[in-house]
Amino acid sequence: MIDKACSVNKALENAVLLKEPLIIHESMRYSLLAGGKRVRPMLCIAAGELVGGDEFTAMPAACAVEMIHTMSLIHDDLPCMDNDDLRRGKPTNHKVFGENVAVLAGDALLSFAFEHMATATQGVSSDRMVRMVGELAKCVGSEGLVAGQIVDIFSEGLSDVGLEHLEYIHIHKTAVLLEASVVIGAISGGANDEEIAKLRKFSRCIGLLFQVVDDILDVTKSSQQLGKTAGKDLVADKMTYPKLLGIEKSRELAEKLNREAREQLVGFDPEKAAPLIALTNYIAYRNN
């Protein structure tokens, strides 16, 4: 993970250069290069390698998903959304650059993600590239990240939110980008439709797993341990897995999702599947 994160960080640094207008590129780089686990790019690369591809081919797509993830964090932290002051252990983008620049930095990262993937990817057929672009665009739109965010906003303070409603929010707000990371990585590596279908199910499981663990950490860890504001879901009166199921049942759900995710990798080369299994366990047992 340390090796892959270094490769991703180097690629991101080379992709988004400091140039005019300086303020917008400084803002983009501030959040993009602020650290983070780089789980989504790693999943993208590991999925490509699983089906016979390589890191070089998958890297522009891996950078694209991290740019989109960073955009979503910048926008989520804005006063009109979650109104947060801390992200990845640093002041949030709008606290440093102002709300106007932060909004535009997110917009710029979103559009550049597609430009970078489309122009920097080598050795992938045009048919596959179109499929990758479509996959990434759908995950971020009104049926993806935006759907999860809007339903999440309008669910604050509701007392009758059930498990199905909560799953809808998190499938769209968190899981879709993890799913896109895995699927576009697999497409870049030459995966067939059957392999893509299995990896889609795998990524849906780890997407929900990621959120269940996030919800548990939010109520069991400090802001210092998390690198972001702890307990903010409680303050905002948001429905979470621990609030709905309790901590123990949430942990049981996490174990179940971990198991179901790993089951989808049966039939692939075990050696090539090992990084994805390791990343799944990392998501399940992380502390921040």
Short mmCIF file of C-alpha atoms in Angstrom, two decimals:
data_model
loop_
_atom_site.label_atom_id
_atom_site.label_comp_id
_atom_site.label_asym_id
_atom_site.label_seq_id
_atom_site.Cartn_x
_atom_site.Cartn_y
_atom_site.Cartn_z
CA MET A 1 0.00 0.00 0.00
CA ILE A 2 2.85 2.39 0.81
CA ASP A 3 4.48 1.63 -2.56
CA LYS A 4 1.27 2.12 -4.54
CA ALA A 5 0.35 5.29 -2.61
CA CYS A 6 3.78 6.75 -3.49
CA SER A 7 3.24 5.94 -7.18
CA VAL A 8 -0.24 7.50 -7.11
CA ASN A 9 1.00 10.62 -5.29
CA LYS A 10 3.78 11.09 -7.85
CA ALA A 11 1.32 10.70 -10.73
CA LEU A 12 -1.12 13.18 -9.15
CA GLU A 13 1.64 15.72 -8.55
CA ASN A 14 2.71 15.45 -12.20
CA ALA A 15 -0.88 15.65 -13.45
CA VAL A 16 -1.94 18.88 -11.70
CA LEU A 17 0.89 21.38 -12.10
CA LEU A 18 1.27 24.84 -10.56
CA LYS A 19 0.43 27.22 -13.40
CA GLU A 20 -1.72 30.25 -14.12
CA PRO A 21 -4.17 31.09 -12.69
CA LEU A 22 -2.04 30.20 -9.65
CA ILE A 23 -4.75 30.47 -7.00
CA ILE A 24 -6.99 27.79 -8.54
CA HIS A 25 -4.14 25.35 -9.13
CA GLU A 26 -2.83 25.94 -5.60
CA SER A 27 -6.31 25.19 -4.24
CA MET A 28 -6.65 22.03 -6.38
CA ARG A 29 -3.23 20.77 -5.29
CA TYR A 30 -3.82 21.69 -1.63
CA SER A 31 -6.66 19.17 -1.31
CA LEU A 32 -5.49 16.65 -3.91
CA LEU A 33 -2.01 16.27 -2.40
CA ALA A 34 -3.03 16.59 1.27
CA GLY A 35 -2.51 12.88 1.92
CA GLY A 36 -5.34 10.41 2.24
CA LYS A 37 -5.20 6.64 1.98
CA ARG A 38 -5.51 6.52 -1.84
CA VAL A 39 -7.79 3.48 -1.49
CA ARG A 40 -9.75 4.27 -4.69
CA PRO A 41 -6.69 4.56 -6.97
CA MET A 42 -5.24 1.39 -5.41
CA LEU A 43 -8.47 -0.48 -6.09
CA CYS A 44 -8.41 0.77 -9.69
CA ILE A 45 -4.84 -0.43 -10.24
CA ALA A 46 -5.38 -3.76 -8.41
CA ALA A 47 -8.51 -4.50 -10.49
CA GLY A 48 -6.58 -3.80 -13.70
CA GLU A 49 -3.74 -6.08 -12.63
CA LEU A 50 -6.21 -8.79 -11.56
CA VAL A 51 -7.46 -9.22 -15.15
CA GLY A 52 -4.06 -8.98 -16.85
CA GLY A 53 -3.46 -5.22 -17.08
CA ASP A 54 -0.69 -3.18 -15.46
CA GLU A 55 -0.17 -0.14 -13.24
CA PHE A 56 1.02 2.11 -16.09
CA THR A 57 -2.18 1.57 -18.10
CA ALA A 58 -4.51 1.99 -15.11
CA MET A 59 -2.76 4.99 -13.52
CA PRO A 60 -4.56 7.84 -15.40
CA ALA A 61 -7.92 6.28 -14.45
CA ALA A 62 -6.66 5.82 -10.88
CA CYS A 63 -5.74 9.53 -10.76
CA ALA A 64 -9.13 10.46 -12.22
CA VAL A 65 -11.08 8.70 -9.45
CA GLU A 66 -8.91 10.37 -6.80
CA MET A 67 -9.54 13.79 -8.40
CA ILE A 68 -13.29 13.14 -8.29
CA HIS A 69 -13.07 11.88 -4.71
CA THR A 70 -11.16 15.04 -3.72
CA MET A 71 -13.77 17.20 -5.48
CA SER A 72 -16.51 15.50 -3.46
CA LEU A 73 -14.62 16.16 -0.20
CA ILE A 74 -14.06 19.86 -1.02
CA HIS A 75 -17.75 20.29 -1.83
CA ASP A 76 -18.97 18.16 1.12
CA ASP A 77 -17.01 20.36 3.54
CA LEU A 78 -18.54 23.64 2.33
CA PRO A 79 -20.72 25.68 4.75
CA CYS A 80 -23.79 24.99 2.58
CA MET A 81 -23.19 21.22 2.90
CA ASP A 82 -21.52 19.66 5.98
CA ASN A 83 -19.81 22.90 7.09
CA ASP A 84 -16.58 21.25 8.21
CA ASP A 85 -13.29 22.80 9.31
CA LEU A 86 -10.96 19.79 9.18
CA ARG A 87 -10.07 17.30 6.44
CA ARG A 88 -7.10 14.90 6.26
CA GLY A 89 -5.75 16.56 9.39
CA LYS A 90 -5.64 20.03 7.78
CA PRO A 91 -8.01 23.01 7.52
CA THR A 92 -10.62 22.40 4.82
CA ASN A 93 -10.16 24.01 1.40
CA HIS A 94 -12.67 26.83 1.88
CA LYS A 95 -11.05 27.75 5.23
CA VAL A 96 -7.75 28.37 3.40
CA PHE A 97 -8.84 29.70 -0.01
CA GLY A 98 -12.41 30.92 0.58
CA GLU A 99 -15.71 29.40 -0.52
CA ASN A 100 -15.62 30.84 -4.05
CA VAL A 101 -12.21 29.34 -4.85
CA ALA A 102 -13.08 26.02 -3.15
CA VAL A 103 -16.23 25.59 -5.30
CA LEU A 104 -14.25 26.32 -8.47
CA ALA A 105 -11.36 24.05 -7.43
CA GLY A 106 -13.85 21.19 -7.06
CA ASP A 107 -15.36 21.99 -10.47
CA ALA A 108 -11.89 22.10 -12.04
CA LEU A 109 -10.87 18.75 -10.53
CA LEU A 110 -14.09 17.14 -11.78
CA SER A 111 -13.61 18.26 -15.38
CA PHE A 112 -9.86 17.61 -15.37
CA ALA A 113 -10.44 14.03 -14.15
CA PHE A 114 -12.11 13.18 -17.46
CA GLU A 115 -9.58 15.11 -19.53
CA HIS A 116 -6.67 13.37 -17.83
CA MET A 117 -8.12 9.87 -18.16
CA ALA A 118 -9.03 10.42 -21.81
CA THR A 119 -5.71 11.97 -22.89
CA ALA A 120 -3.12 10.25 -20.68
CA THR A 121 -4.31 6.62 -20.94
CA GLN A 122 -2.25 4.57 -23.38
CA GLY A 123 -2.84 1.12 -24.84
CA VAL A 124 -6.61 1.02 -24.27
CA SER A 125 -8.98 0.70 -27.24
CA SER A 126 -11.37 3.59 -28.01
CA ASP A 127 -14.37 1.31 -27.26
CA ARG A 128 -13.03 0.56 -23.79
CA MET A 129 -12.15 4.21 -23.19
CA VAL A 130 -15.71 5.31 -24.03
CA ARG A 131 -17.00 2.68 -21.61
CA MET A 132 -14.65 3.95 -18.86
CA VAL A 133 -15.73 7.56 -19.40
CA GLY A 134 -19.42 6.55 -19.28
CA GLU A 135 -18.88 4.54 -16.10
CA LEU A 136 -17.10 7.42 -14.34
CA ALA A 137 -19.64 10.04 -15.50
CA LYS A 138 -22.61 8.00 -14.27
CA CYS A 139 -21.07 7.44 -10.84
CA VAL A 140 -20.68 11.17 -10.20
CA GLY A 141 -24.03 12.40 -11.55
CA SER A 142 -27.65 12.70 -10.47
CA GLU A 143 -27.96 8.92 -10.10
CA GLY A 144 -24.63 8.55 -8.30
CA LEU A 145 -22.72 10.76 -5.86
CA VAL A 146 -25.19 13.63 -6.26
CA ALA A 147 -28.15 11.33 -5.55
CA GLY A 148 -26.52 10.10 -2.34
CA GLN A 149 -25.67 13.62 -1.21
CA ILE A 150 -29.10 15.11 -1.91
CA VAL A 151 -30.98 12.30 -0.14
CA ASP A 152 -28.52 12.53 2.76
CA ILE A 153 -29.14 16.29 3.11
CA PHE A 154 -32.91 15.91 3.12
CA SER A 155 -32.78 12.98 5.57
CA GLU A 156 -31.17 15.00 8.38
CA GLY A 157 -33.41 15.06 11.45
CA LEU A 158 -35.84 12.40 10.11
CA SER A 159 -36.79 9.80 12.71
CA ASP A 160 -38.25 7.16 10.35
CA VAL A 161 -35.15 6.37 8.24
CA GLY A 162 -34.88 2.59 7.77
CA LEU A 163 -32.03 0.34 6.65
CA GLU A 164 -33.10 0.41 2.98
CA HIS A 165 -33.13 4.23 2.96
CA LEU A 166 -29.73 4.36 4.67
CA GLU A 167 -28.30 1.85 2.19
CA TYR A 168 -29.59 3.97 -0.71
CA ILE A 169 -27.69 7.00 0.64
CA HIS A 170 -24.44 5.11 1.12
CA ILE A 171 -24.60 3.05 -2.08
CA HIS A 172 -24.84 6.35 -3.96
CA LYS A 173 -22.73 8.62 -1.76
CA THR A 174 -19.82 6.25 -1.07
CA ALA A 175 -20.07 2.90 -2.86
CA VAL A 176 -20.56 4.20 -6.43
CA LEU A 177 -17.11 5.80 -6.59
CA LEU A 178 -15.44 2.70 -5.17
CA GLU A 179 -17.43 0.69 -7.74
CA ALA A 180 -16.32 2.97 -10.58
CA SER A 181 -12.70 2.73 -9.38
CA VAL A 182 -12.76 -1.07 -9.59
CA VAL A 183 -14.80 -1.31 -12.79
CA ILE A 184 -12.82 1.22 -14.86
CA GLY A 185 -9.59 -0.39 -13.65
CA ALA A 186 -10.90 -3.76 -14.81
CA ILE A 187 -12.03 -2.34 -18.18
CA SER A 188 -8.59 -0.78 -18.71
CA GLY A 189 -7.00 -4.17 -18.00
CA GLY A 190 -9.13 -5.95 -20.61
CA ALA A 191 -11.75 -7.63 -18.37
CA ASN A 192 -14.66 -9.48 -19.99
CA ASP A 193 -18.32 -8.86 -19.06
CA GLU A 194 -18.47 -11.77 -16.58
CA GLU A 195 -15.36 -10.52 -14.75
CA ILE A 196 -16.74 -6.97 -14.68
CA ALA A 197 -20.06 -8.20 -13.22
CA LYS A 198 -18.25 -10.06 -10.41
CA LEU A 199 -16.02 -7.08 -9.67
CA ARG A 200 -19.05 -4.77 -9.64
CA LYS A 201 -20.65 -6.92 -6.91
CA PHE A 202 -17.33 -7.02 -5.04
CA SER A 203 -17.01 -3.23 -5.13
CA ARG A 204 -20.63 -2.67 -4.07
CA CYS A 205 -19.92 -4.76 -0.95
CA ILE A 206 -16.71 -2.94 -0.09
CA GLY A 207 -18.40 0.41 -0.74
CA LEU A 208 -21.02 -0.29 1.92
CA LEU A 209 -18.33 -1.82 4.14
CA PHE A 210 -16.33 1.41 3.87
CA GLN A 211 -19.32 3.46 5.04
CA VAL A 212 -20.30 1.13 7.90
CA VAL A 213 -16.73 1.31 9.23
CA ASP A 214 -16.71 5.11 8.71
CA ASP A 215 -19.89 5.43 10.79
CA ILE A 216 -18.43 3.26 13.57
CA LEU A 217 -15.18 5.28 13.61
CA ASP A 218 -17.14 8.54 13.74
CA VAL A 219 -18.54 7.60 17.16
CA THR A 220 -15.57 5.67 18.58
CA LYS A 221 -12.52 7.77 17.61
CA SER A 222 -11.33 11.33 18.25
CA SER A 223 -10.87 14.09 15.65
CA GLN A 224 -7.11 13.76 16.09
CA GLN A 225 -7.23 10.01 15.38
CA LEU A 226 -9.51 10.47 12.36
CA GLY A 227 -7.87 13.55 10.81
CA LYS A 228 -11.38 15.01 10.42
CA THR A 229 -14.09 16.18 12.78
CA ALA A 230 -15.36 13.29 14.93
CA GLY A 231 -19.03 12.99 15.96
CA LYS A 232 -20.25 15.38 13.26
CA ASP A 233 -23.02 13.00 12.10
CA LEU A 234 -24.41 12.97 15.63
CA VAL A 235 -24.38 16.79 15.78
CA ALA A 236 -26.08 17.03 12.36
CA ASP A 237 -28.66 14.44 13.50
CA LYS A 238 -27.83 12.18 10.54
CA MET A 239 -28.95 8.57 10.40
CA THR A 240 -25.94 6.23 10.63
CA TYR A 241 -25.46 2.47 10.96
CA PRO A 242 -24.59 2.63 14.70
CA LYS A 243 -27.61 4.88 15.34
CA LEU A 244 -29.92 2.50 13.45
CA LEU A 245 -28.41 -0.88 14.38
CA GLY A 246 -26.13 -0.20 17.37
CA ILE A 247 -22.34 -0.63 17.40
CA GLU A 248 -22.27 -4.44 17.73
CA LYS A 249 -24.80 -5.09 14.93
CA SER A 250 -22.90 -2.59 12.75
CA ARG A 251 -19.70 -4.55 13.34
CA GLU A 252 -21.51 -7.79 12.42
CA LEU A 253 -22.75 -6.15 9.20
CA ALA A 254 -19.16 -5.08 8.41
CA GLU A 255 -17.96 -8.71 8.83
CA LYS A 256 -20.78 -9.95 6.57
CA LEU A 257 -19.95 -7.41 3.83
CA ASN A 258 -16.24 -8.27 4.07
CA ARG A 259 -17.04 -11.96 3.63
CA GLU A 260 -19.41 -11.34 0.69
CA ALA A 261 -16.85 -9.13 -1.05
CA ARG A 262 -14.13 -11.78 -0.82
CA GLU A 263 -16.54 -14.43 -2.15
CA GLN A 264 -16.80 -12.48 -5.44
CA LEU A 265 -13.05 -12.98 -6.00
CA VAL A 266 -13.26 -16.79 -5.94
CA GLY A 267 -12.34 -18.06 -9.41
CA PHE A 268 -9.75 -15.36 -10.11
CA ASP A 269 -6.01 -16.10 -9.86
CA PRO A 270 -5.45 -16.11 -6.04
CA GLU A 271 -2.07 -14.40 -6.33
CA LYS A 272 -3.50 -11.57 -8.46
CA ALA A 273 -6.57 -11.31 -6.21
CA ALA A 274 -4.42 -10.97 -3.05
CA PRO A 275 -4.06 -7.14 -3.28
CA LEU A 276 -7.86 -6.71 -3.54
CA ILE A 277 -8.39 -9.01 -0.55
CA ALA A 278 -5.76 -7.07 1.41
CA LEU A 279 -7.45 -3.76 0.52
CA THR A 280 -10.83 -5.19 1.59
CA ASN A 281 -9.38 -6.18 4.96
CA TYR A 282 -7.72 -2.78 5.27
CA ILE A 283 -11.09 -1.06 4.69
CA ALA A 284 -12.71 -3.37 7.27
CA TYR A 285 -10.11 -2.99 10.02
CA ARG A 286 -8.76 0.57 9.54
CA ASN A 287 -8.60 3.01 12.44
CA ASN A 288 -9.08 6.28 10.55
#
